[in-house]
Short mmCIF file of C-alpha atoms and ligand atoms in Angstrom, two decimals:
data_model
loop_
_atom_site.label_atom_id
_atom_site.label_comp_id
_atom_site.label_asym_id
_atom_site.label_seq_id
_atom_site.Cartn_x
_atom_site.Cartn_y
_atom_site.Cartn_z
CA MET A 198 0.00 0.00 0.00
CA THR A 199 1.50 3.33 -0.93
CA GLY A 200 1.07 5.94 1.72
CA SER A 201 1.88 3.61 4.62
CA TRP A 202 3.81 5.68 7.16
CA TRP A 203 6.72 3.24 7.34
CA ARG A 204 7.63 3.62 3.66
CA GLU A 205 8.72 7.19 4.27
CA ALA A 206 10.03 6.47 7.72
CA VAL A 207 13.43 6.30 9.26
CA LEU A 208 13.41 3.61 11.93
CA TYR A 209 15.71 3.39 14.91
CA GLN A 210 16.66 0.32 16.91
CA VAL A 211 16.82 0.70 20.66
CA TYR A 212 18.56 -2.00 22.68
CA PRO A 213 16.73 -1.08 25.87
CA ARG A 214 19.38 -2.12 28.40
CA SER A 215 22.00 0.00 26.67
CA PHE A 216 20.10 3.03 25.52
CA ALA A 217 19.31 5.21 28.54
CA ASP A 218 19.03 4.54 32.25
CA GLY A 219 16.14 6.31 33.97
CA ASN A 220 16.81 5.24 37.58
CA GLY A 221 20.59 5.07 37.80
CA ASP A 222 20.93 1.32 38.39
CA GLY A 223 23.22 0.88 35.38
CA ILE A 224 20.57 -0.80 33.23
CA GLY A 225 18.83 1.11 30.48
CA ASP A 226 15.05 1.14 30.88
CA LEU A 227 11.77 2.47 29.51
CA ARG A 228 11.82 5.58 31.67
CA GLY A 229 15.26 6.41 30.34
CA LEU A 230 14.01 5.93 26.80
CA ILE A 231 11.00 8.18 27.43
CA ASP A 232 13.37 10.88 28.69
CA ARG A 233 15.30 10.64 25.41
CA LEU A 234 12.32 10.90 23.06
CA GLU A 235 13.16 14.56 22.67
CA TYR A 236 16.51 13.54 21.15
CA LEU A 237 14.88 11.08 18.75
CA GLU A 238 12.37 13.69 17.63
CA TRP A 239 15.19 16.17 17.09
CA LEU A 240 17.03 13.57 15.01
CA GLY A 241 13.92 13.03 12.88
CA ILE A 242 13.12 9.43 13.79
CA ASP A 243 9.65 8.18 12.83
CA GLY A 244 9.59 4.81 14.54
CA ILE A 245 11.58 2.90 17.12
CA TRP A 246 12.01 -0.85 17.43
CA LEU A 247 12.79 -2.09 20.91
CA ASN A 248 14.57 -5.39 21.44
CA PRO A 249 12.52 -7.66 23.73
CA ILE A 250 11.24 -5.98 26.89
CA HIS A 251 9.53 -8.98 28.47
CA PRO A 252 10.36 -10.93 31.62
CA SER A 253 13.19 -13.27 30.79
CA PRO A 254 15.91 -15.19 32.63
CA ASP A 255 18.18 -13.33 30.17
CA VAL A 256 20.18 -16.31 29.01
CA ASP A 257 19.90 -14.63 25.58
CA TRP A 258 19.09 -11.14 26.91
CA GLY A 259 15.35 -11.03 26.39
CA TYR A 260 15.22 -13.49 23.49
CA ASP A 261 14.25 -16.17 26.00
CA VAL A 262 10.83 -14.86 26.97
CA SER A 263 9.10 -16.20 30.07
CA ASP A 264 5.97 -14.00 29.83
CA TYR A 265 4.90 -12.33 26.58
CA LEU A 266 2.29 -10.12 28.21
CA SER A 267 4.29 -8.12 30.69
CA VAL A 268 7.51 -6.17 31.12
CA HIS A 269 10.88 -7.17 32.56
CA PRO A 270 11.16 -5.51 36.00
CA ASP A 271 14.66 -4.23 35.11
CA LEU A 272 13.10 -2.26 32.26
CA GLY A 273 9.87 -1.02 33.83
CA ALA A 274 6.22 -1.99 33.92
CA LEU A 275 3.25 -2.14 31.59
CA GLU A 276 2.31 1.44 32.48
CA ASP A 277 5.71 2.55 31.17
CA VAL A 278 4.95 0.98 27.80
CA ASP A 279 1.65 2.82 27.70
CA ARG A 280 3.41 6.05 28.59
CA LEU A 281 6.11 5.40 26.01
CA VAL A 282 3.56 4.78 23.26
CA HIS A 283 1.64 7.89 24.26
CA GLU A 284 4.59 10.25 24.65
CA ALA A 285 6.27 8.94 21.51
CA ALA A 286 3.04 9.53 19.55
CA GLU A 287 3.01 13.13 20.73
CA ARG A 288 6.39 13.51 19.07
CA GLY A 289 5.30 11.73 15.90
CA ILE A 290 7.19 8.55 16.79
CA ARG A 291 5.69 5.04 16.64
CA VAL A 292 6.78 2.14 18.77
CA LEU A 293 7.50 -1.36 17.49
CA LEU A 294 8.19 -4.22 19.87
CA ASP A 295 10.10 -7.44 19.27
CA LEU A 296 8.04 -10.61 18.89
CA VAL A 297 9.90 -13.82 19.68
CA PRO A 298 7.65 -16.58 18.33
CA ASN A 299 10.15 -19.27 17.39
CA HIS A 300 11.03 -20.25 20.95
CA THR A 301 10.33 -19.35 24.55
CA SER A 302 12.48 -19.47 27.63
CA ILE A 303 12.67 -22.93 29.14
CA ARG A 304 11.30 -21.14 32.22
CA HIS A 305 8.14 -20.12 30.44
CA PRO A 306 5.30 -21.90 32.32
CA TRP A 307 4.21 -23.42 29.00
CA PHE A 308 7.24 -25.68 28.96
CA ARG A 309 5.91 -27.68 31.93
CA GLU A 310 2.20 -26.92 31.69
CA HIS A 311 1.89 -27.36 27.92
CA PRO A 312 4.75 -29.54 26.73
CA GLU A 313 2.65 -30.23 23.62
CA TYR A 314 3.42 -26.63 22.52
CA TYR A 315 7.03 -27.67 21.83
CA VAL A 316 8.86 -29.95 19.40
CA TRP A 317 9.79 -33.34 20.88
CA ALA A 318 11.37 -36.61 19.81
CA ASP A 319 12.07 -39.86 21.65
CA ARG A 320 15.64 -39.91 20.41
CA VAL A 321 17.80 -37.47 18.46
CA PRO A 322 15.94 -37.68 15.15
CA ASN A 323 18.15 -35.77 12.71
CA ASN A 324 21.29 -33.72 12.04
CA TRP A 325 19.89 -30.31 12.99
CA ARG A 326 22.43 -27.94 14.50
CA ALA A 327 21.77 -25.10 16.92
CA VAL A 328 22.72 -21.63 15.67
CA PHE A 329 24.74 -21.17 18.85
CA GLY A 330 26.61 -24.43 18.19
CA GLY A 331 26.16 -28.12 18.92
CA PRO A 332 23.20 -30.37 18.19
CA ALA A 333 19.77 -28.74 18.24
CA TRP A 334 18.33 -31.48 20.48
CA GLU A 335 18.56 -31.62 24.25
CA LEU A 336 17.50 -34.37 26.64
CA ASP A 337 14.83 -33.25 29.09
CA SER A 338 15.59 -35.32 32.18
CA ALA A 339 12.08 -34.89 33.57
CA SER A 340 10.41 -36.61 30.60
CA GLY A 341 13.34 -38.60 29.20
CA ARG A 342 12.59 -37.10 25.78
CA TYR A 343 14.50 -34.70 23.54
CA TYR A 344 13.29 -31.18 22.76
CA LEU A 345 14.35 -28.98 19.86
CA HIS A 346 16.31 -25.76 20.37
CA ASN A 347 17.47 -23.94 17.26
CA PHE A 348 19.33 -21.52 19.55
CA ALA A 349 20.44 -22.08 23.19
CA PRO A 350 19.24 -25.14 25.15
CA GLU A 351 17.38 -22.67 27.39
CA GLN A 352 15.32 -21.63 24.31
CA PRO A 353 13.06 -24.56 23.36
CA ASP A 354 11.43 -24.19 19.94
CA LEU A 355 7.65 -23.94 19.77
CA ASP A 356 5.70 -26.32 17.59
CA TRP A 357 3.99 -24.14 15.00
CA TRP A 358 1.95 -27.06 13.72
CA SER A 359 -0.02 -26.69 16.95
CA PRO A 360 -3.25 -24.66 16.59
CA GLU A 361 -3.00 -23.75 20.30
CA VAL A 362 0.42 -22.14 19.76
CA ARG A 363 -1.07 -20.16 16.90
CA SER A 364 -3.96 -18.89 18.99
CA GLU A 365 -1.69 -18.03 21.91
CA PHE A 366 0.31 -15.79 19.56
CA ASP A 367 -2.79 -14.25 18.02
CA ARG A 368 -3.67 -13.21 21.56
CA ILE A 369 -0.16 -11.84 22.14
CA LEU A 370 -0.23 -9.78 18.95
CA ARG A 371 -3.65 -8.38 19.78
CA PHE A 372 -2.67 -7.59 23.36
CA TRP A 373 0.09 -5.25 22.19
CA PHE A 374 -1.68 -3.90 19.11
CA ASP A 375 -4.65 -2.99 21.34
CA ARG A 376 -2.25 -0.99 23.51
CA GLY A 377 -1.22 1.11 20.53
CA VAL A 378 1.99 -0.66 19.59
CA ALA A 379 2.59 0.13 15.89
CA GLY A 380 3.96 -3.25 14.92
CA PHE A 381 6.48 -5.96 15.57
CA ARG A 382 9.97 -6.81 14.54
CA ILE A 383 9.61 -10.59 14.22
CA ASP A 384 12.53 -12.59 15.52
CA VAL A 385 13.75 -15.39 13.22
CA ALA A 386 10.67 -14.96 11.06
CA HIS A 387 11.94 -17.59 8.62
CA ALA A 388 12.16 -20.39 11.16
CA LEU A 389 8.76 -20.84 12.77
CA VAL A 390 7.46 -24.05 11.22
CA LYS A 391 9.68 -27.14 11.35
CA ASP A 392 9.55 -30.00 8.91
CA ARG A 393 6.71 -32.20 10.09
CA GLU A 394 8.74 -35.37 9.58
CA LEU A 395 11.87 -33.83 11.12
CA ARG A 396 13.96 -34.71 8.06
CA ASP A 397 17.67 -33.90 7.94
CA ASP A 398 19.01 -30.52 6.86
CA LEU A 399 21.21 -30.55 3.74
CA PRO A 400 24.94 -30.02 3.49
CA ALA A 401 25.83 -26.55 2.21
CA THR A 402 27.28 -26.41 -1.30
CA GLU A 403 29.23 -24.03 -3.50
CA GLU A 404 25.92 -22.49 -4.53
CA ASP A 405 25.22 -21.21 -1.03
CA HIS A 406 26.10 -17.74 0.20
CA PRO A 407 29.60 -17.82 1.78
CA HIS A 408 28.07 -17.29 5.23
CA THR A 409 25.79 -20.32 4.84
CA ARG A 410 28.67 -22.30 3.39
CA ALA A 411 30.77 -21.46 6.44
CA GLU A 412 28.03 -22.90 8.65
CA GLY A 413 28.29 -26.13 6.65
CA ILE A 414 24.55 -26.76 6.47
CA ARG A 415 21.63 -25.48 4.50
CA ARG A 416 18.69 -25.25 6.89
CA VAL A 417 15.83 -26.44 4.68
CA ASN A 418 13.98 -28.45 7.31
CA SER A 419 14.85 -26.94 10.67
CA MET A 420 14.12 -23.47 9.22
CA ASN A 421 12.94 -21.90 5.95
CA ARG A 422 9.95 -24.21 5.56
CA PRO A 423 7.34 -22.96 3.09
CA GLU A 424 4.60 -23.53 5.70
CA THR A 425 5.92 -20.52 7.67
CA HIS A 426 4.43 -18.24 5.01
CA GLU A 427 0.97 -19.32 6.09
CA ILE A 428 1.58 -17.95 9.60
CA LEU A 429 2.84 -14.66 8.21
CA ARG A 430 -0.25 -14.41 6.02
CA GLU A 431 -2.48 -14.94 9.05
CA TRP A 432 -0.65 -12.24 11.00
CA ARG A 433 -0.91 -9.89 8.05
CA VAL A 434 -4.71 -10.24 8.14
CA LEU A 435 -4.70 -9.70 11.90
CA ALA A 436 -2.43 -6.64 11.66
CA ASP A 437 -4.38 -5.13 8.76
CA ALA A 438 -7.58 -5.20 10.80
CA TYR A 439 -6.19 -2.35 12.89
CA ALA A 440 -6.24 1.32 11.98
CA PRO A 441 -3.63 2.19 11.00
CA PRO A 442 -2.55 -1.31 9.96
CA ARG A 443 0.16 -2.64 12.24
CA VAL A 444 3.59 -3.24 10.73
CA LEU A 445 5.29 -6.62 10.41
CA LEU A 446 9.05 -6.19 10.10
CA GLY A 447 10.73 -9.54 9.75
CA GLU A 448 14.11 -10.79 10.73
CA ALA A 449 13.99 -13.22 7.81
CA TYR A 450 17.65 -14.15 7.98
CA VAL A 451 17.97 -15.43 4.44
CA LEU A 452 20.97 -14.39 2.36
CA ASP A 453 19.76 -15.68 -0.98
CA VAL A 454 17.92 -12.56 -2.11
CA PRO A 455 15.17 -14.19 -4.23
CA ALA A 456 14.42 -16.67 -1.40
CA TRP A 457 14.40 -13.81 1.12
CA ALA A 458 12.02 -11.79 -1.06
CA ARG A 459 9.44 -14.58 -0.77
CA TYR A 460 8.75 -13.48 2.80
CA TYR A 461 6.85 -10.54 1.33
CA GLY A 462 4.37 -12.98 -0.25
CA THR A 463 2.65 -11.25 -3.13
CA GLY A 464 3.96 -7.91 -1.89
CA SER A 465 1.02 -7.12 0.37
CA ASP A 466 0.03 -10.33 2.13
CA GLU A 467 3.04 -11.29 4.29
CA LEU A 468 5.77 -9.09 5.78
CA ASP A 469 5.63 -5.34 5.20
CA LEU A 470 9.34 -4.99 5.72
CA ALA A 471 12.28 -7.35 6.05
CA PHE A 472 15.84 -6.52 7.03
CA ASN A 473 18.14 -6.89 4.07
CA PHE A 474 20.85 -9.16 5.47
CA ALA A 475 22.51 -9.65 2.10
CA LEU A 476 23.60 -6.02 2.38
CA VAL A 477 24.78 -6.53 5.95
CA HIS A 478 26.95 -9.40 4.78
CA SER A 479 28.48 -7.44 1.90
CA GLN A 480 31.64 -5.51 2.29
CA LEU A 481 31.56 -1.75 1.93
CA GLU A 482 32.67 -2.10 -1.62
CA ALA A 483 30.89 -0.59 -4.61
CA GLU A 484 30.55 -3.74 -6.73
CA GLN A 485 29.19 -5.91 -3.93
CA LEU A 486 26.75 -3.34 -2.61
CA ARG A 487 25.53 -2.44 -6.07
CA ALA A 488 24.93 -6.12 -6.82
CA VAL A 489 22.85 -6.64 -3.67
CA VAL A 490 20.74 -3.58 -4.40
CA ALA A 491 20.22 -4.62 -8.03
CA GLU A 492 19.20 -8.12 -6.98
CA THR A 493 16.91 -6.73 -4.31
CA GLU A 494 15.25 -4.41 -6.81
CA ALA A 495 14.81 -7.31 -9.22
CA SER A 496 13.51 -9.78 -6.62
CA LEU A 497 11.00 -7.78 -4.60
CA PRO A 498 7.43 -8.34 -5.67
CA GLU A 499 5.42 -5.32 -6.81
CA GLY A 500 4.69 -3.04 -3.88
CA ALA A 501 7.21 -4.64 -1.51
CA TRP A 502 9.64 -2.45 0.42
CA THR A 503 12.96 -3.46 1.93
CA CYS A 504 14.53 -2.36 5.20
CA TRP A 505 18.19 -1.36 5.07
CA ILE A 506 20.45 -1.79 8.07
CA GLY A 507 24.19 -1.66 8.57
CA SER A 508 24.28 -2.57 12.25
CA ASN A 509 22.28 -4.35 14.88
CA HIS A 510 22.73 -6.08 18.23
CA ASP A 511 23.91 -9.30 16.51
CA ALA A 512 25.88 -8.27 13.43
CA GLY A 513 28.01 -5.57 15.03
CA ARG A 514 28.25 -1.87 14.33
CA LEU A 515 28.78 -0.65 10.78
CA ALA A 516 31.58 1.74 11.77
CA THR A 517 33.60 -1.32 12.81
CA ARG A 518 32.39 -4.04 10.47
CA TRP A 519 32.28 -2.02 7.26
CA CYS A 520 34.69 0.79 8.02
CA ALA A 521 37.29 -0.52 10.48
CA GLY A 522 36.70 2.62 12.53
CA ASP A 523 37.28 5.06 9.65
CA GLU A 524 34.65 7.71 10.31
CA THR A 525 34.84 9.20 6.83
CA LEU A 526 33.78 5.82 5.47
CA ALA A 527 31.11 5.48 8.14
CA ARG A 528 29.64 8.74 6.88
CA CYS A 529 29.51 7.25 3.36
CA ALA A 530 27.76 4.15 4.71
CA LEU A 531 25.18 6.25 6.55
CA LEU A 532 24.58 8.38 3.47
CA MET A 533 23.98 5.18 1.52
CA LEU A 534 21.55 3.68 4.06
CA LEU A 535 19.53 6.88 4.19
CA THR A 536 19.24 7.36 0.43
CA LEU A 537 18.60 3.91 -1.02
CA ARG A 538 15.03 2.95 -1.95
CA GLY A 539 13.54 1.38 1.14
CA THR A 540 13.20 2.10 4.83
CA PRO A 541 16.45 2.64 6.71
CA CYS A 542 16.74 1.42 10.29
CA LEU A 543 19.61 2.87 12.31
CA TYR A 544 20.94 1.13 15.39
CA HIS A 545 21.45 3.57 18.25
CA GLY A 546 24.99 4.88 18.07
CA ASP A 547 25.16 4.57 14.26
CA GLU A 548 24.33 8.25 14.05
CA LEU A 549 27.49 9.03 16.05
CA GLY A 550 29.74 6.82 13.95
CA LEU A 551 30.11 4.69 17.08
CA THR A 552 32.31 1.61 16.80
CA ASP A 553 32.01 -1.69 18.66
CA GLY A 554 33.11 -1.45 22.27
CA GLU A 555 35.68 -3.55 24.03
CA VAL A 556 34.37 -6.02 26.53
CA PRO A 557 37.03 -7.83 28.56
CA PRO A 558 36.50 -11.60 28.83
CA GLU A 559 35.49 -11.43 32.50
CA ARG A 560 32.64 -9.06 31.65
CA VAL A 561 31.19 -10.97 28.71
CA LEU A 562 27.50 -11.74 29.23
CA ASP A 563 26.46 -13.09 25.84
CA VAL A 564 25.55 -16.74 25.33
CA ALA A 565 26.84 -16.77 21.74
CA GLU A 566 30.40 -17.30 20.53
CA PRO A 567 31.92 -15.00 19.47
CA SER A 568 30.25 -12.68 21.93
CA ARG A 569 27.96 -9.98 20.56
CA ASP A 570 28.51 -7.77 23.60
CA PRO A 571 30.87 -5.32 21.84
CA CYS A 572 27.95 -4.02 19.78
CA ARG A 573 25.67 -3.87 22.82
CA THR A 574 27.68 -1.46 24.96
CA PRO A 575 25.86 1.60 26.36
CA MET A 576 25.00 4.65 24.30
CA PRO A 577 27.44 7.49 25.06
CA TRP A 578 25.36 10.56 25.86
CA THR A 579 28.10 12.81 27.19
CA ARG A 580 31.88 12.87 27.27
CA ASP A 581 31.83 10.79 30.45
CA GLY A 582 29.08 8.59 29.00
CA GLY A 583 26.20 9.70 31.18
CA TRP A 584 25.90 6.32 32.93
CA THR A 585 26.61 5.15 36.45
CA GLU A 586 28.27 1.73 36.41
CA PRO A 587 26.52 0.38 33.31
CA TRP A 588 25.81 -3.35 32.91
CA LEU A 589 28.33 -3.54 30.02
CA PRO A 590 31.41 -1.31 29.83
CA LEU A 591 31.04 2.00 28.03
CA ALA A 592 32.64 2.20 24.61
CA ASP A 593 34.54 5.15 23.21
CA THR A 594 32.87 8.21 24.69
CA THR A 595 34.70 10.63 22.41
CA HIS A 596 31.75 9.85 20.14
CA ASN A 597 28.88 11.19 22.20
CA VAL A 598 25.57 12.91 21.66
CA GLU A 599 26.34 16.07 23.63
CA ASP A 600 29.46 16.98 21.66
CA GLN A 601 28.12 16.00 18.27
CA ARG A 602 24.79 17.72 18.73
CA SER A 603 26.46 21.10 18.97
CA ASP A 604 28.84 20.47 16.08
CA GLY A 605 27.43 21.18 12.61
CA ASP A 606 30.19 19.10 11.05
CA SER A 607 29.61 15.98 13.16
CA THR A 608 28.36 12.63 11.93
CA LEU A 609 25.25 13.17 14.04
CA SER A 610 24.53 16.47 12.23
CA LEU A 611 25.08 14.76 8.87
CA VAL A 612 22.60 12.02 9.76
CA ARG A 613 20.06 14.54 10.99
CA ASP A 614 20.44 16.61 7.82
CA LEU A 615 20.07 13.51 5.65
CA ILE A 616 16.86 12.58 7.45
CA ALA A 617 15.55 16.11 7.02
CA ALA A 618 16.46 15.99 3.32
CA ARG A 619 14.29 12.86 2.93
CA ARG A 620 11.36 14.93 4.17
CA ARG A 621 12.10 17.87 1.92
CA LEU A 622 12.69 15.83 -1.25
CA PRO A 623 10.08 13.09 -1.63
CA ASP A 624 12.21 11.53 -4.40
CA LEU A 625 14.71 10.57 -1.71
CA SER A 626 12.22 8.43 0.14
CA HIS A 627 9.92 7.35 -2.71
CA GLY A 628 11.71 7.81 -5.98
CA ALA A 629 12.60 4.82 -8.14
CA TYR A 630 16.18 3.56 -7.98
CA GLU A 631 18.20 3.63 -11.18
CA GLU A 632 21.93 3.01 -11.48
CA VAL A 633 24.13 5.70 -12.94
CA PRO A 634 27.30 4.50 -14.74
CA THR A 635 30.49 5.10 -12.73
CA PRO A 636 34.16 4.22 -12.92
CA PRO A 637 35.33 1.28 -10.75
CA GLY A 638 35.26 1.93 -7.00
CA ALA A 639 32.35 4.33 -7.26
CA TRP A 640 28.62 3.73 -7.22
CA ALA A 641 25.92 6.20 -8.13
CA TRP A 642 22.19 6.07 -8.51
CA ARG A 643 19.31 8.28 -9.40
CA ARG A 644 16.24 8.54 -7.15
CA GLY A 645 13.12 9.50 -9.04
CA GLY A 646 13.65 12.39 -11.43
CA GLY A 647 15.31 14.81 -9.10
CA VAL A 648 18.16 13.33 -7.08
CA VAL A 649 21.50 11.65 -7.79
CA VAL A 650 23.47 9.99 -5.01
CA ALA A 651 27.12 9.18 -5.63
CA LEU A 652 29.69 7.42 -3.48
CA ASN A 653 33.35 6.86 -3.99
CA LEU A 654 34.35 3.79 -2.01
CA GLY A 655 37.53 3.24 -3.95
CA GLU A 656 41.03 4.52 -3.44
CA ARG A 657 41.28 6.93 -6.38
CA ARG A 658 39.55 10.16 -7.19
CA VAL A 659 36.74 9.55 -9.72
CA GLU A 660 34.66 11.61 -12.09
CA ILE A 661 31.03 10.83 -12.72
CA GLU A 662 29.10 12.36 -15.58
CA PRO A 663 26.88 13.89 -16.55
CA VAL A 664 25.23 15.37 -13.49
CA ILE A 665 23.77 18.84 -13.38
CA GLY A 666 22.48 20.39 -10.19
CA THR A 667 23.62 21.34 -6.72
CA ILE A 668 25.27 19.27 -4.04
CA MET A 669 22.67 19.33 -1.35
CA LEU A 670 24.58 17.28 1.19
CA SER A 671 28.02 15.81 1.25
CA THR A 672 29.96 13.64 3.67
CA ASP A 673 32.50 16.45 3.39
CA ARG A 674 30.30 19.33 4.50
CA ASN A 675 32.52 21.88 2.77
CA ARG A 676 30.96 20.74 -0.49
CA ASP A 677 27.35 21.43 0.55
CA GLY A 678 25.84 23.92 -1.86
CA GLU A 679 28.46 23.38 -4.57
CA PRO A 680 27.05 23.62 -8.11
CA VAL A 681 27.68 20.64 -10.41
CA ALA A 682 27.63 21.34 -14.11
CA GLY A 683 28.52 18.17 -15.92
CA ARG A 684 31.32 16.23 -14.27
CA LEU A 685 31.00 15.38 -10.61
CA SER A 686 34.32 14.61 -9.01
CA LEU A 687 34.60 12.64 -5.82
CA ASP A 688 37.58 12.04 -3.59
CA PRO A 689 38.02 8.61 -2.00
CA ALA A 690 35.55 8.02 0.84
CA GLN A 691 33.33 10.84 -0.30
CA GLY A 692 29.60 10.72 -0.91
CA VAL A 693 27.17 13.35 -2.13
CA VAL A 694 23.48 13.88 -2.67
CA VAL A 695 22.88 16.08 -5.70
CA GLU A 696 19.60 17.83 -6.27
CA CYS A 697 19.31 17.88 -10.04
CA SER A 698 18.25 20.89 -12.00
C1 LIG B 809 17.66 -13.28 16.66
C2 LIG B 809 18.08 -12.19 17.60
C3 LIG B 809 19.27 -12.67 18.39
C4 LIG B 809 18.86 -13.87 19.18
C5 LIG B 809 18.26 -14.94 18.28
C6 LIG B 809 17.53 -15.98 19.08
O1 LIG B 809 18.60 -13.56 15.71
O2 LIG B 809 18.33 -11.02 16.89
O3 LIG B 809 19.77 -11.67 19.23
O4 LIG B 809 19.96 -14.40 19.87
O5 LIG B 809 17.32 -14.42 17.39
O6 LIG B 809 16.34 -15.45 19.57
CA1 LIG B 810 17.65 1.43 35.05
#
């Protein structure tokens, strides 16, 4: 549907424990987030996605939910969610929560009271591997049977063939939608239904994406089953019954772009948005990025809209992963994310050019190997961080909101200006994407009739032609306002948005 708010939106991921602490106990919380809504409005954010906020033993930091209908006491209470939704709305910001439907915590009462909600076998039935390593089956000593866990053993997988599981989740979705939550980011949206006969997964082959190949298996039966689409279609109907329709943003972690695009269904009957992980797994290199965007454009069904990210709480921060800490390159990456066709979603700290933090081994809290804690360190608000003894160590506080907010040349100011430009020039949010020929190392594209974006990710100065207009925004702010009449020259690690005349 054209006109849906999220097509024009810039989304922002908040990792609640690390965003802002409202009561000084070192753990970010909902009150802290509410206090920072002013900042998000100033930045121009339209919607926030919060990682899970529910009660959880925190083996996987909220992704092991023990009660889907309330709030983790570290983070606040139900009233705080209501206040957040209300106060965010007053600033034009919508709130998306994280839905974790693939598995619960082993401490969820369902695991003992409704064992039939989970996937069981009398003996290890197949070769399925857990994402966090080791076999995906664990012996439950109480019953003498094995249960499935695609992630940690403390995260038993639900059985999505069960109609009761489906109605429980319908209730969960409605509970939050009724409270004014604008939508859900859906955790492992590609994994819900398991092969009914529990057949083996396949060995990965040369044809698989390098990441899948490195894992050694192609998950065709433990994940990625076609039956999962049916669930997404049911949720779409449920979400569309609300006004405005609630958003389904999927973590469909599929790197084969055409297969990933199938999670949009026909383009309006499954996910509204899905994170584009093929881009995340590319290097910041013109040819690779261009290829992912071209394949995305070619694969999305009519009306479907992608969601661009460069960072999240799993993949690491873009300033480290893509740019090895080079802030000039990080500015190019941010300019790219905010000008491609689709909805960008920034991870808090991206707007500062923040890199991954350092977490000494004795402070690591993550269940996964290698630890994802470096990209989960607290948001630096001031030069001393603005935290008292945070749960994870503070990263580099030379990148902080206070300093960058008052500096017109900062990465934060660039991001804010890019977001404002999207509002001023509808072509930047809506316009069709069309490649512009460039020399090697560079990548340029036209958005609609009126805008050209060009990036030089190579090591040599390049000239792109013909472009006529004015540089509206540049990663090198000295070039803002520069007229372009014909050739556009770009230094290495430079990006520009040109308003064409
Ligand atoms: C998703 C989450 C990740 C979590 C996993 C299991 O990939 O983003 O943080 O560990 O699902 O729930
Ligand atoms: Ca707190």
